[in-house]
Amino acid sequence: MQLSPLQSRLVATVAASCLLVLLYLTLSSPHFALAAELDNGVATPATHLPILDDVTILQDRDDQEKVAVEEGGENDAAEAFRRRAVAYEPYFGLFDRGIVGRAPAGVTGLANNVPQQLNLDPSTTQVYVFEKIQMFGRREAPASRIELRDELGSERETGQDGELDDERASLLPRQSSKTVFISANTCMQPQLKPDKTAMDPPQLTMYVSNTSKNQSPGPKADPSQQTFQVFQEGAVMLNMTASDDIFIGISAPNISMDFTGIWNFELAVSIDSWYHSYNNDIASDLIWVDSDASAALLITHNLTQSTDPAVSDELMSKQPYVMFAQNDKDKSINGVRFSYCGLQNYAQIAATKNGKFTNMVLTGMTKRGQGNLPKQEFYFMGLNSSSNYQGILAKSGTNGTAGSGIIGGGGHIVSRATQFNTKSVGGNCEIIFNLTFCNQTAYAVPSNPSKFTNVTNLAQFYDNLASSAYDNFKKVLAQIPCEAPSTERYSLARNCTDCDVAYKNWLCSVTIPRCEDFSVNHPWLQPRAMGQPFPDGTQLDAAAVQPYANFKDQAAYNNSRNPAIDAGVAPGPYKEVLPCDDLCYNLVQSCPASMGFSCPMPGSPGFNTSYGRRDNELDRDGDVTCNYPGAAHFISDARRTSMPWGLFFGMSGVVALALL
Ligand SMILES: *[C@@H]1O[C@H](CO)[C@@H](O)[C@H](O)[C@H]1NC(C)=O
Ligand SMILES: *[C@@H]1O[C@H](CO)[C@@H](O)[C@H](O)[C@H]1NC(C)=O
Ligand SMILES: *[C@@H]1O[C@H](CO)[C@@H](O)[C@H](O)[C@H]1NC(C)=O
Ligand SMILES: *[C@@H]1O[C@H](CO)[C@@H](O)[C@H](O)[C@H]1NC(C)=O
Ligand SMILES: *[C@@H]1O[C@H](CO)[C@@H](O)[C@H](O)[C@H]1NC(C)=O
Ligand SMILES: *[C@@H]1O[C@H](CO)[C@@H](O)[C@H](O)[C@H]1NC(C)=O
Ligand SMILES: *[C@@H]1O[C@H](CO)[C@@H](O)[C@H](O)[C@H]1NC(C)=O
Ligand SMILES: *[C@@H]1O[C@H](CO)[C@@H](O)[C@H](O)[C@H]1NC(C)=O
Ligand SMILES: *[C@@H]1O[C@H](CO)[C@@H](O)[C@H](O)[C@H]1NC(C)=O
Ligand SMILES: *[C@@H]1O[C@H](CO)[C@@H](O)[C@H](O)[C@H]1NC(C)=O
Ligand SMILES: *[C@@H]1O[C@H](CO)[C@@H](O)[C@H](O)[C@H]1NC(C)=O
Ligand SMILES: *[C@@H]1O[C@H](CO)[C@@H](O)[C@H](O)[C@H]1NC(C)=O
């Protein structure tokens, strides 16, 4: 574009005017800066600081600054705002720390619970300061003062020095020391060059100094005047008791020839609690319920032990956790496992608000499982078959609210990852859950993709199978005098409700078999339907059947437990995790003898092919040795109630119960 001489002159004039205004701003006019700060900064915590804090902290400053305060008037109001600007807007050149002249240039101020994010080149250190005002200012100021916030300027200008002195005096004794929580997360890290062999990226280091003698903590500073902590898996947490400014240096190492790129980290300081955190709290880790060739179901532990409906309803209305999942073969999260923003960037699947591949995961609340207490469940789809995964549970922030200014807003990682794996391709097991009648059922069941293209329909099939059997039971139960006085009831210890519950638990477990790949060889697994074809038409080869040759005459080896499954699903050969024998004993104990229920005794014919037994030793490895409502892998640290075994076993009706 060409400018006419007149236009050129206009441009020059405007430019000159701008420069003048800028010069004017820089040198003399706090008024404009003040206005700008008020307009822009109303919503930031900065303007919520009572002016008094600035006065109290100024007391400790050098004489020159003190003089400025004593002069009172507009200049020190401007100074106050400049301080806030320093604390909250480190890159705003006009209010650079260099001008204030206290901390070295390039030192960034930190505010309570407000994270600072920065790129960091290898072999460099970034220094931050968490000022005393952030520790003692806001909290300890009297309420009446806080109300004055909005009229900061006018209040200062009218100058009520005497009153301020009193306030100052009453505040000082309270300013002793405070615990300060310093935490940081690595959000980005250098990446391995493609031609290099796998190794984990180097970690950042945090240096902390609480003495003004060392205002630039880092690898080159005096080690006696600082402490340091190397990041662990992309996270660092350091608490200390502080009474004065704290200086923090985040330092990046020199990277080797194997890596390329920079770091990006987020640092936050809090006087309330950790902004970023991770822990090894075993009680809050994740339970792998079951998986099939392409999906996996995981749940949290009970989110409460309270049976109070109000507590439970409150929990059921929220989804407190998020989750990350990673194929073990993919090393991208190495080095950032304990970092929320790092996992968000690098994890393969991030079941978070803005996470990656959220279409691969469904999450919701459930009360399934023993105790019927609230839990959160995660259902992952589209996973690779025969693969090992790790699931990492996390919270995006405290109480579901995350972000700057919120206590704990930087996220929390449960650092003990949960391992889970998927079944083999071509397998015929598929996870079903969220059933209407068998609402405790959530595991892989024998399936046939050519008959059930959709897992909802498969779940429906099994649920109907169980609920129609239950209808018959209800008719029998209706003939029992349940409401009779206790002397006339079938048992002093049990009533019809107990019988109903016991029957339903038993029924759902025996009607809906828990399925394992045929190729898995655990001693407690019962092979089924070995003579039948797989859904793709293939048969087991002779070698696979060979180990079971001795049992060929047993019906259990050539059929599913329930003929309706062979007819309706025709899954072909699979292995079954048998229902736990205590489900049967409990049924016999809970229901009237007239109903004729009985269980096979351990060691008797039919027991081994009908029921499994709980085996705590094996459970500890995460294996489910028998199936019961709420059974899952890796649940062992939760105590189970053991059933009292009575002497109720009769031999009549064994076959009916054993094979349904
Ligand atoms: C820092 O945290 C640890 C563990 O949480 C605690 O034992 C210690 O007392 C804390 N230190 C301070 C100074 O608060
Ligand atoms: C600085 O930290 C050291 C060790 O943690 C402590 O002994 C000292 O009192 C602290 N100084 C101040 C001024 O907080
Ligand atoms: C980093 O290390 C390399 C070789 O180990 C060295 O040549 C280089 O000078 C180092 N850089 C810094 C900034 O220390
Ligand atoms: C299970 O069903 C409930 C409602 O019936 C729903 O809220 C929840 O999201 C479902 N769970 C999954 C993982 O689909
Ligand atoms: C399952 O269904 C029964 C009644 O059919 C109900 O009492 C129970 O609360 C349900 N449990 C879950 C976890 O939905
Ligand atoms: C939930 O609590 C119940 C009752 O206390 C307990 O039996 C069950 O094992 C717990 N479940 C989990 C997953 O911790
Ligand atoms: C599945 O495997 C492919 C090839 O190894 C890999 O690229 C992909 O990330 C894997 N997907 C999942 C969800 O593990
Ligand atoms: C989180 O919620 C709990 C209970 O609802 C409450 O006690 C706690 O103060 C809350 N924490 C924050 C930081 O809001
Ligand atoms: C399964 O199919 C039924 C209809 O047959 C449909 O209503 C349902 O949404 C499907 N579910 C899924 C997960 O595709
Ligand atoms: C059956 O007994 C249980 C305790 O074992 C009790 O909570 C329940 O109310 C009883 N039900 C009936 C119908 O009496
Ligand atoms: C097993 O089942 C298949 C198909 O139903 C049948 O052809 C075969 O004869 C059965 N074998 C035995 C030993 O019952
Ligand atoms: C049942 O299994 C147990 C151990 O698994 C074994 O010792 C016993 O011999 C088996 N009984 C029959 C009848 O197969």
PDB file of N, CA, C and O in Angstrom, residues 565-602:
ATOM      1  N   ILE A 565     -28.080 -71.677  26.598  1.00  0.00           N
ATOM      2  CA  ILE A 565     -26.939 -70.916  26.074  1.00  0.00           C
ATOM      3  C   ILE A 565     -26.443 -71.562  24.786  1.00  0.00           C
ATOM      4  O   ILE A 565     -26.161 -70.879  23.799  1.00  0.00           O
ATOM      5  N   ASP A 566     -26.365 -72.897  24.774  1.00  0.00           N
ATOM      6  CA  ASP A 566     -25.946 -73.576  23.553  1.00  0.00           C
ATOM      7  C   ASP A 566     -26.929 -73.293  22.413  1.00  0.00           C
ATOM      8  O   ASP A 566     -26.517 -73.079  21.273  1.00  0.00           O
ATOM      9  N   ALA A 567     -28.198 -73.236  22.761  1.00  0.00           N
ATOM     10  CA  ALA A 567     -29.206 -72.995  21.722  1.00  0.00           C
ATOM     11  C   ALA A 567     -29.253 -71.535  21.312  1.00  0.00           C
ATOM     12  O   ALA A 567     -29.278 -71.210  20.124  1.00  0.00           O
ATOM     13  N   GLY A 568     -29.246 -70.640  22.300  1.00  0.00           N
ATOM     14  CA  GLY A 568     -29.468 -69.225  22.007  1.00  0.00           C
ATOM     15  C   GLY A 568     -28.224 -68.478  21.582  1.00  0.00           C
ATOM     16  O   GLY A 568     -28.292 -67.553  20.758  1.00  0.00           O
ATOM     17  N   VAL A 569     -27.077 -68.846  22.149  1.00  0.00           N
ATOM     18  CA  VAL A 569     -25.851 -68.095  21.849  1.00  0.00           C
ATOM     19  C   VAL A 569     -24.897 -68.915  20.987  1.00  0.00           C
ATOM     20  O   VAL A 569     -24.255 -68.386  20.088  1.00  0.00           O
ATOM     21  N   ALA A 570     -24.807 -70.219  21.272  1.00  0.00           N
ATOM     22  CA  ALA A 570     -23.866 -71.111  20.576  1.00  0.00           C
ATOM     23  C   ALA A 570     -22.461 -70.521  20.541  1.00  0.00           C
ATOM     24  O   ALA A 570     -21.914 -70.249  19.473  1.00  0.00           O
ATOM     25  N   PRO A 571     -21.871 -70.290  21.712  1.00  0.00           N
ATOM     26  CA  PRO A 571     -20.565 -69.619  21.751  1.00  0.00           C
ATOM     27  C   PRO A 571     -19.415 -70.497  21.301  1.00  0.00           C
ATOM     28  O   PRO A 571     -18.357 -69.993  20.953  1.00  0.00           O
ATOM     29  N   GLY A 572     -19.598 -71.834  21.313  1.00  0.00           N
ATOM     30  CA  GLY A 572     -18.464 -72.711  21.053  1.00  0.00           C
ATOM     31  C   GLY A 572     -17.632 -72.866  22.313  1.00  0.00           C
ATOM     32  O   GLY A 572     -18.039 -72.430  23.397  1.00  0.00           O
ATOM     33  N   PRO A 573     -16.433 -73.466  22.184  1.00  0.00           N
ATOM     34  CA  PRO A 573     -15.640 -73.782  23.375  1.00  0.00           C
ATOM     35  C   PRO A 573     -15.218 -72.529  24.153  1.00  0.00           C
ATOM     36  O   PRO A 573     -14.787 -71.532  23.564  1.00  0.00           O
ATOM     37  N   TYR A 574     -15.369 -72.580  25.448  1.00  0.00           N
ATOM     38  CA  TYR A 574     -14.886 -71.500  26.319  1.00  0.00           C
ATOM     39  C   TYR A 574     -14.584 -72.115  27.669  1.00  0.00           C
ATOM     40  O   TYR A 574     -14.826 -73.312  27.887  1.00  0.00           O
ATOM     41  N   LYS A 575     -14.014 -71.333  28.561  1.00  0.00           N
ATOM     42  CA  LYS A 575     -13.801 -71.832  29.914  1.00  0.00           C
ATOM     43  C   LYS A 575     -14.599 -70.981  30.880  1.00  0.00           C
ATOM     44  O   LYS A 575     -14.738 -69.774  30.693  1.00  0.00           O
ATOM     45  N   GLU A 576     -15.123 -71.673  31.908  1.00  0.00           N
ATOM     46  CA  GLU A 576     -16.012 -70.979  32.833  1.00  0.00           C
ATOM     47  C   GLU A 576     -15.354 -70.828  34.202  1.00  0.00           C
ATOM     48  O   GLU A 576     -14.764 -71.777  34.720  1.00  0.00           O
ATOM     49  N   VAL A 577     -15.482 -69.638  34.758  1.00  0.00           N
ATOM     50  CA  VAL A 577     -15.134 -69.431  36.162  1.00  0.00           C
ATOM     51  C   VAL A 577     -16.388 -69.839  36.931  1.00  0.00           C
ATOM     52  O   VAL A 577     -17.411 -69.161  36.865  1.00  0.00           O
ATOM     53  N   LEU A 578     -16.322 -70.968  37.631  1.00  0.00           N
ATOM     54  CA  LEU A 578     -17.536 -71.530  38.245  1.00  0.00           C
ATOM     55  C   LEU A 578     -18.053 -70.646  39.377  1.00  0.00           C
ATOM     56  O   LEU A 578     -17.271 -69.944  40.023  1.00  0.00           O
ATOM     57  N   PRO A 579     -19.348 -70.693  39.619  1.00  0.00           N
ATOM     58  CA  PRO A 579     -19.900 -69.921  40.735  1.00  0.00           C
ATOM     59  C   PRO A 579     -19.315 -70.428  42.059  1.00  0.00           C
ATOM     60  O   PRO A 579     -18.982 -71.607  42.177  1.00  0.00           O
ATOM     61  N   CYS A 580     -19.227 -69.554  43.038  1.00  0.00           N
ATOM     62  CA  CYS A 580     -18.681 -69.961  44.333  1.00  0.00           C
ATOM     63  C   CYS A 580     -19.666 -70.886  45.040  1.00  0.00           C
ATOM     64  O   CYS A 580     -20.879 -70.656  45.016  1.00  0.00           O
ATOM     65  N   ASP A 581     -19.122 -71.908  45.693  1.00  0.00           N
ATOM     66  CA  ASP A 581     -19.994 -72.869  46.368  1.00  0.00           C
ATOM     67  C   ASP A 581     -20.793 -72.217  47.499  1.00  0.00           C
ATOM     68  O   ASP A 581     -21.907 -72.638  47.799  1.00  0.00           O
ATOM     69  N   ASP A 582     -20.257 -71.151  48.095  1.00  0.00           N
ATOM     70  CA  ASP A 582     -20.993 -70.542  49.208  1.00  0.00           C
ATOM     71  C   ASP A 582     -22.315 -69.918  48.769  1.00  0.00           C
ATOM     72  O   ASP A 582     -23.232 -69.759  49.576  1.00  0.00           O
ATOM     73  N   LEU A 583     -22.433 -69.594  47.484  1.00  0.00           N
ATOM     74  CA  LEU A 583     -23.719 -69.083  46.999  1.00  0.00           C
ATOM     75  C   LEU A 583     -24.786 -70.158  47.158  1.00  0.00           C
ATOM     76  O   LEU A 583     -25.937 -69.886  47.508  1.00  0.00           O
ATOM     77  N   CYS A 584     -24.380 -71.400  46.901  1.00  0.00           N
ATOM     78  CA  CYS A 584     -25.320 -72.512  47.019  1.00  0.00           C
ATOM     79  C   CYS A 584     -25.645 -72.799  48.488  1.00  0.00           C
ATOM     80  O   CYS A 584     -26.807 -72.976  48.858  1.00  0.00           O
ATOM     81  N   TYR A 585     -24.594 -72.804  49.337  1.00  0.00           N
ATOM     82  CA  TYR A 585     -24.848 -73.065  50.764  1.00  0.00           C
ATOM     83  C   TYR A 585     -25.768 -72.008  51.350  1.00  0.00           C
ATOM     84  O   TYR A 585     -26.652 -72.304  52.143  1.00  0.00           O
ATOM     85  N   ASN A 586     -25.529 -70.769  50.959  1.00  0.00           N
ATOM     86  CA  ASN A 586     -26.351 -69.688  51.486  1.00  0.00           C
ATOM     87  C   ASN A 586     -27.799 -69.847  51.061  1.00  0.00           C
ATOM     88  O   ASN A 586     -28.720 -69.577  51.830  1.00  0.00           O
ATOM     89  N   LEU A 587     -27.992 -70.310  49.844  1.00  0.00           N
ATOM     90  CA  LEU A 587     -29.353 -70.537  49.352  1.00  0.00           C
ATOM     91  C   LEU A 587     -30.046 -71.619  50.182  1.00  0.00           C
ATOM     92  O   LEU A 587     -31.190 -71.438  50.629  1.00  0.00           O
ATOM     93  N   VAL A 588     -29.318 -72.713  50.407  1.00  0.00           N
ATOM     94  CA  VAL A 588     -29.906 -73.820  51.164  1.00  0.00           C
ATOM     95  C   VAL A 588     -30.241 -73.380  52.590  1.00  0.00           C
ATOM     96  O   VAL A 588     -31.272 -73.749  53.147  1.00  0.00           O
ATOM     97  N   GLN A 589     -29.377 -72.559  53.158  1.00  0.00           N
ATOM     98  CA  GLN A 589     -29.607 -72.077  54.520  1.00  0.00           C
ATOM     99  C   GLN A 589     -30.762 -71.095  54.606  1.00  0.00           C
ATOM    100  O   GLN A 589     -31.442 -71.013  55.624  1.00  0.00           O
ATOM    101  N   SER A 590     -30.960 -70.331  53.550  1.00  0.00           N
ATOM    102  CA  SER A 590     -31.910 -69.225  53.644  1.00  0.00           C
ATOM    103  C   SER A 590     -33.335 -69.608  53.266  1.00  0.00           C
ATOM    104  O   SER A 590     -34.268 -68.894  53.607  1.00  0.00           O
ATOM    105  N   CYS A 591     -33.486 -70.683  52.506  1.00  0.00           N
ATOM    106  CA  CYS A 591     -34.815 -71.004  52.000  1.00  0.00           C
ATOM    107  C   CYS A 591     -35.390 -72.221  52.733  1.00  0.00           C
ATOM    108  O   CYS A 591     -34.654 -73.044  53.261  1.00  0.00           O
ATOM    109  N   PRO A 592     -36.709 -72.307  52.734  1.00  0.00           N
ATOM    110  CA  PRO A 592     -37.360 -73.424  53.430  1.00  0.00           C
ATOM    111  C   PRO A 592     -36.926 -74.766  52.847  1.00  0.00           C
ATOM    112  O   PRO A 592     -36.752 -74.884  51.619  1.00  0.00           O
ATOM    113  N   ALA A 593     -36.778 -75.754  53.705  1.00  0.00           N
ATOM    114  CA  ALA A 593     -36.380 -77.080  53.253  1.00  0.00           C
ATOM    115  C   ALA A 593     -37.379 -77.635  52.253  1.00  0.00           C
ATOM    116  O   ALA A 593     -37.032 -78.378  51.339  1.00  0.00           O
ATOM    117  N   SER A 594     -38.626 -77.208  52.394  1.00  0.00           N
ATOM    118  CA  SER A 594     -39.666 -77.726  51.502  1.00  0.00           C
ATOM    119  C   SER A 594     -39.408 -77.363  50.042  1.00  0.00           C
ATOM    120  O   SER A 594     -39.956 -77.970  49.133  1.00  0.00           O
ATOM    121  N   MET A 595     -38.558 -76.363  49.799  1.00  0.00           N
ATOM    122  CA  MET A 595     -38.260 -75.999  48.413  1.00  0.00           C
ATOM    123  C   MET A 595     -37.301 -76.996  47.774  1.00  0.00           C
ATOM    124  O   MET A 595     -37.120 -77.004  46.554  1.00  0.00           O
ATOM    125  N   GLY A 596     -36.661 -77.815  48.614  1.00  0.00           N
ATOM    126  CA  GLY A 596     -35.857 -78.918  48.092  1.00  0.00           C
ATOM    127  C   GLY A 596     -34.493 -78.536  47.561  1.00  0.00           C
ATOM    128  O   GLY A 596     -33.892 -79.285  46.801  1.00  0.00           O
ATOM    129  N   PHE A 597     -33.968 -77.386  47.926  1.00  0.00           N
ATOM    130  CA  PHE A 597     -32.624 -77.022  47.452  1.00  0.00           C
ATOM    131  C   PHE A 597     -31.571 -77.811  48.214  1.00  0.00           C
ATOM    132  O   PHE A 597     -31.685 -78.026  49.423  1.00  0.00           O
ATOM    133  N   SER A 598     -30.536 -78.217  47.508  1.00  0.00           N
ATOM    134  CA  SER A 598     -29.383 -78.787  48.196  1.00  0.00           C
ATOM    135  C   SER A 598     -28.152 -78.619  47.313  1.00  0.00           C
ATOM    136  O   SER A 598     -28.267 -78.300  46.138  1.00  0.00           O
ATOM    137  N   CYS A 599     -26.998 -78.810  47.907  1.00  0.00           N
ATOM    138  CA  CYS A 599     -25.752 -78.561  47.183  1.00  0.00           C
ATOM    139  C   CYS A 599     -24.909 -79.826  47.169  1.00  0.00           C
ATOM    140  O   CYS A 599     -24.939 -80.604  48.112  1.00  0.00           O
ATOM    141  N   PRO A 600     -24.102 -80.010  46.124  1.00  0.00           N
ATOM    142  CA  PRO A 600     -23.164 -81.131  46.136  1.00  0.00           C
ATOM    143  C   PRO A 600     -22.079 -80.873  47.175  1.00  0.00           C
ATOM    144  O   PRO A 600     -21.674 -79.734  47.375  1.00  0.00           O
ATOM    145  N   MET A 601     -21.634 -81.937  47.864  1.00  0.00           N
ATOM    146  CA  MET A 601     -20.558 -81.787  48.841  1.00  0.00           C
ATOM    147  C   MET A 601     -19.222 -81.721  48.104  1.00  0.00           C
ATOM    148  O   MET A 601     -19.055 -82.412  47.091  1.00  0.00           O
ATOM    149  N   PRO A 602     -18.283 -80.958  48.606  1.00  0.00           N
ATOM    150  CA  PRO A 602     -16.942 -80.984  48.000  1.00  0.00           C
ATOM    151  C   PRO A 602     -16.439 -82.419  47.961  1.00  0.00           C
ATOM    152  O   PRO A 602     -16.566 -83.146  48.949  1.00  0.00           O
TER     153      PRO A 602
END
